C-alpha cells in the first residue's frame, strides 16, 4: 500500500489458508525512494517456538517481472536438495509464498499497479535463532525459515516436529545417504553419531515421534535406519508404542518382568531402575524387541530397510545393540 502511494495503516489484516482473518499491529513502518517495509512482532502463544517475540520484517520494492522473493538478514537460503524450495532460493515455504503473491495481486488491483515486486523477508537476529532449529542440519544457511501451512500456531505442535523429521529424511535421500539415524535426545544422538561416524544431515531429530519417522520411511525408504535412545523410551518402543512421550505412553513393568524372568522388576519405578535390577539381559531384550517393533512399522511396501537399535544409559554409554 505504501509503495504504491497509499499510507501505512496502523494495523493490517490477512486471510489465512483456512479462512481466519487475524489483525496485527505494526511494530515497524519505514519507507524510502522506491521501497517500503513494515514489521510485526511474532506471538507464538504457548508454543515453545524460538521465534516467539522476534520481529518479522517485509520489505517491498519494484521488480522486473512478477513477485520475486529474497532472503534478508536472518532468513536462510536453501543449499541442499530435498526441500520444498529449490537450492539457492530463500527458505520461504510454498504456502507463505502463495499467500504473499495473492496479497500482491489484490493490492495491485486496488492501486491499478502491475503486480511486480521484490519481497525481502528479514528477521533481525534470525541467524542466531536458526542455530536452535534444524536448519543447519537441513542445509539452510544464514537464518531461519518462513514456514507454515495454516498460519496458525498450535501449542507444542507435534505436526510441526514430525514435518521437520520428514524434511530431514527428504534431504538425506536427495543427498544420496544410505544410512540415517533417529534418536530420542541429544545424548543418544551423540552416542549414535560417534558410533557410526554419521554426518550431521544423517541425524534425524526423532524425539518422541518414532511412529512419525518410521511411517514416513516406509513410503520414502533409505537402506538403513539406526534408532537410538535411553532405555526408558526404547522400552516403550519395544512394547509397541509409537509416541514415546511420558504423557502418552508408559512402560509395562509386568511385561518387562516376564521378558527377563525376574519378578522384582515389577516393583521398579522406571525402566532404568528395572535395568539396575535385572542387568544387561533386560537391555538386550529391549534392543531386540525395539528393532522388531520398528520392523513391523516399516514392513509394508516391500522395501528392504535394514534396522538396528542402540540403547544407552544416562551417561551416554551404549548398554545394548541389536542388528547392524
PDB file of N, CA and C in Angstrom, residues 82 162-171 173 204 209-222 297-298 301 303 305:
ATOM      1  N   UNK A  82      16.030 -31.583  -1.761  1.00  0.00           N
ATOM      2  CA  UNK A  82      15.131 -32.391  -0.952  1.00  0.00           C
ATOM      3  C   UNK A  82      14.081 -31.603  -0.211  1.00  0.00           C
ATOM      4  N   UNK A 162       7.035 -33.462  13.474  1.00  0.00           N
ATOM      5  CA  UNK A 162       7.049 -34.589  12.545  1.00  0.00           C
ATOM      6  C   UNK A 162       7.369 -34.115  11.133  1.00  0.00           C
ATOM      7  N   UNK A 163       6.836 -32.947  10.755  1.00  0.00           N
ATOM      8  CA  UNK A 163       7.146 -32.400   9.432  1.00  0.00           C
ATOM      9  C   UNK A 163       8.637 -32.136   9.290  1.00  0.00           C
ATOM     10  N   UNK A 164       9.278 -31.689  10.361  1.00  0.00           N
ATOM     11  CA  UNK A 164      10.725 -31.458  10.322  1.00  0.00           C
ATOM     12  C   UNK A 164      11.492 -32.768  10.156  1.00  0.00           C
ATOM     13  N   UNK A 165      11.011 -33.838  10.794  1.00  0.00           N
ATOM     14  CA  UNK A 165      11.623 -35.157  10.594  1.00  0.00           C
ATOM     15  C   UNK A 165      11.511 -35.561   9.126  1.00  0.00           C
ATOM     16  N   UNK A 166      10.332 -35.343   8.557  1.00  0.00           N
ATOM     17  CA  UNK A 166      10.130 -35.694   7.144  1.00  0.00           C
ATOM     18  C   UNK A 166      11.098 -34.944   6.243  1.00  0.00           C
ATOM     19  N   UNK A 167      11.273 -33.631   6.508  1.00  0.00           N
ATOM     20  CA  UNK A 167      12.187 -32.845   5.676  1.00  0.00           C
ATOM     21  C   UNK A 167      13.615 -33.363   5.840  1.00  0.00           C
ATOM     22  N   UNK A 168      13.977 -33.788   7.041  1.00  0.00           N
ATOM     23  CA  UNK A 168      15.306 -34.353   7.251  1.00  0.00           C
ATOM     24  C   UNK A 168      15.525 -35.602   6.422  1.00  0.00           C
ATOM     25  N   UNK A 169      14.494 -36.447   6.332  1.00  0.00           N
ATOM     26  CA  UNK A 169      14.580 -37.659   5.504  1.00  0.00           C
ATOM     27  C   UNK A 169      14.692 -37.275   4.031  1.00  0.00           C
ATOM     28  N   UNK A 170      13.911 -36.295   3.611  1.00  0.00           N
ATOM     29  CA  UNK A 170      13.961 -35.856   2.212  1.00  0.00           C
ATOM     30  C   UNK A 170      15.361 -35.376   1.826  1.00  0.00           C
ATOM     31  N   UNK A 171      15.963 -34.577   2.716  1.00  0.00           N
ATOM     32  CA  UNK A 171      17.301 -34.048   2.435  1.00  0.00           C
ATOM     33  C   UNK A 171      18.324 -35.173   2.388  1.00  0.00           C
ATOM     34  N   UNK A 173      17.850 -38.326   1.641  1.00  0.00           N
ATOM     35  CA  UNK A 173      17.648 -39.113   0.414  1.00  0.00           C
ATOM     36  C   UNK A 173      18.161 -38.368  -0.814  1.00  0.00           C
ATOM     37  N   UNK A 204      18.394 -37.624  12.276  1.00  0.00           N
ATOM     38  CA  UNK A 204      17.013 -37.161  12.288  1.00  0.00           C
ATOM     39  C   UNK A 204      16.590 -36.898  13.726  1.00  0.00           C
ATOM     40  N   UNK A 209       8.815 -39.099  18.487  1.00  0.00           N
ATOM     41  CA  UNK A 209       7.942 -39.454  17.374  1.00  0.00           C
ATOM     42  C   UNK A 209       8.521 -40.568  16.509  1.00  0.00           C
ATOM     43  N   UNK A 210       8.732 -41.727  17.140  1.00  0.00           N
ATOM     44  CA  UNK A 210       9.239 -42.884  16.409  1.00  0.00           C
ATOM     45  C   UNK A 210       8.275 -43.283  15.299  1.00  0.00           C
ATOM     46  N   UNK A 211       6.979 -43.261  15.590  1.00  0.00           N
ATOM     47  CA  UNK A 211       5.995 -43.644  14.589  1.00  0.00           C
ATOM     48  C   UNK A 211       5.996 -42.717  13.398  1.00  0.00           C
ATOM     49  N   UNK A 212       6.056 -41.411  13.663  1.00  0.00           N
ATOM     50  CA  UNK A 212       6.070 -40.448  12.573  1.00  0.00           C
ATOM     51  C   UNK A 212       7.268 -40.618  11.669  1.00  0.00           C
ATOM     52  N   UNK A 213       8.416 -40.939  12.243  1.00  0.00           N
ATOM     53  CA  UNK A 213       9.623 -41.149  11.447  1.00  0.00           C
ATOM     54  C   UNK A 213       9.524 -42.434  10.637  1.00  0.00           C
ATOM     55  N   UNK A 214       9.123 -43.533  11.297  1.00  0.00           N
ATOM     56  CA  UNK A 214       9.131 -44.827  10.630  1.00  0.00           C
ATOM     57  C   UNK A 214       8.059 -44.925   9.548  1.00  0.00           C
ATOM     58  N   UNK A 215       6.911 -44.314   9.788  1.00  0.00           N
ATOM     59  CA  UNK A 215       5.852 -44.369   8.775  1.00  0.00           C
ATOM     60  C   UNK A 215       6.261 -43.595   7.523  1.00  0.00           C
ATOM     61  N   UNK A 216       7.018 -42.506   7.699  1.00  0.00           N
ATOM     62  CA  UNK A 216       7.493 -41.757   6.530  1.00  0.00           C
ATOM     63  C   UNK A 216       8.575 -42.546   5.798  1.00  0.00           C
ATOM     64  N   UNK A 217       9.443 -43.216   6.567  1.00  0.00           N
ATOM     65  CA  UNK A 217      10.479 -44.046   5.945  1.00  0.00           C
ATOM     66  C   UNK A 217       9.867 -45.229   5.191  1.00  0.00           C
ATOM     67  N   UNK A 218       8.709 -45.675   5.627  1.00  0.00           N
ATOM     68  CA  UNK A 218       8.032 -46.769   4.926  1.00  0.00           C
ATOM     69  C   UNK A 218       7.695 -46.359   3.493  1.00  0.00           C
ATOM     70  N   UNK A 219       7.316 -45.076   3.315  1.00  0.00           N
ATOM     71  CA  UNK A 219       6.961 -44.571   1.986  1.00  0.00           C
ATOM     72  C   UNK A 219       8.166 -43.972   1.252  1.00  0.00           C
ATOM     73  N   UNK A 220       9.189 -43.553   2.018  1.00  0.00           N
ATOM     74  CA  UNK A 220      10.372 -42.912   1.431  1.00  0.00           C
ATOM     75  C   UNK A 220      11.616 -43.585   2.034  1.00  0.00           C
ATOM     76  N   UNK A 221      11.911 -44.799   1.625  1.00  0.00           N
ATOM     77  CA  UNK A 221      12.912 -45.609   2.332  1.00  0.00           C
ATOM     78  C   UNK A 221      14.355 -45.198   2.065  1.00  0.00           C
ATOM     79  N   UNK A 222      15.192 -45.529   3.023  1.00  0.00           N
ATOM     80  CA  UNK A 222      16.639 -45.500   2.862  1.00  0.00           C
ATOM     81  C   UNK A 222      17.131 -46.919   3.117  1.00  0.00           C
ATOM     82  N   UNK A 297       6.581 -51.640  11.733  1.00  0.00           N
ATOM     83  CA  UNK A 297       6.088 -50.373  11.198  1.00  0.00           C
ATOM     84  C   UNK A 297       6.596 -50.116   9.787  1.00  0.00           C
ATOM     85  N   UNK A 298       7.758 -50.662   9.463  1.00  0.00           N
ATOM     86  CA  UNK A 298       8.360 -50.422   8.149  1.00  0.00           C
ATOM     87  C   UNK A 298       7.956 -51.462   7.108  1.00  0.00           C
ATOM     88  N   UNK A 301       5.548 -52.051   2.421  1.00  0.00           N
ATOM     89  CA  UNK A 301       5.601 -51.781   0.987  1.00  0.00           C
ATOM     90  C   UNK A 301       6.675 -52.573   0.257  1.00  0.00           C
ATOM     91  N   UNK A 303       9.828 -52.674   0.823  1.00  0.00           N
ATOM     92  CA  UNK A 303      11.156 -52.061   0.806  1.00  0.00           C
ATOM     93  C   UNK A 303      12.056 -52.774   1.808  1.00  0.00           C
ATOM     94  N   UNK A 305      14.621 -52.289   4.271  1.00  0.00           N
ATOM     95  CA  UNK A 305      15.300 -51.303   5.100  1.00  0.00           C
ATOM     96  C   UNK A 305      15.965 -52.032   6.260  1.00  0.00           C
TER      97      UNK A 305
END
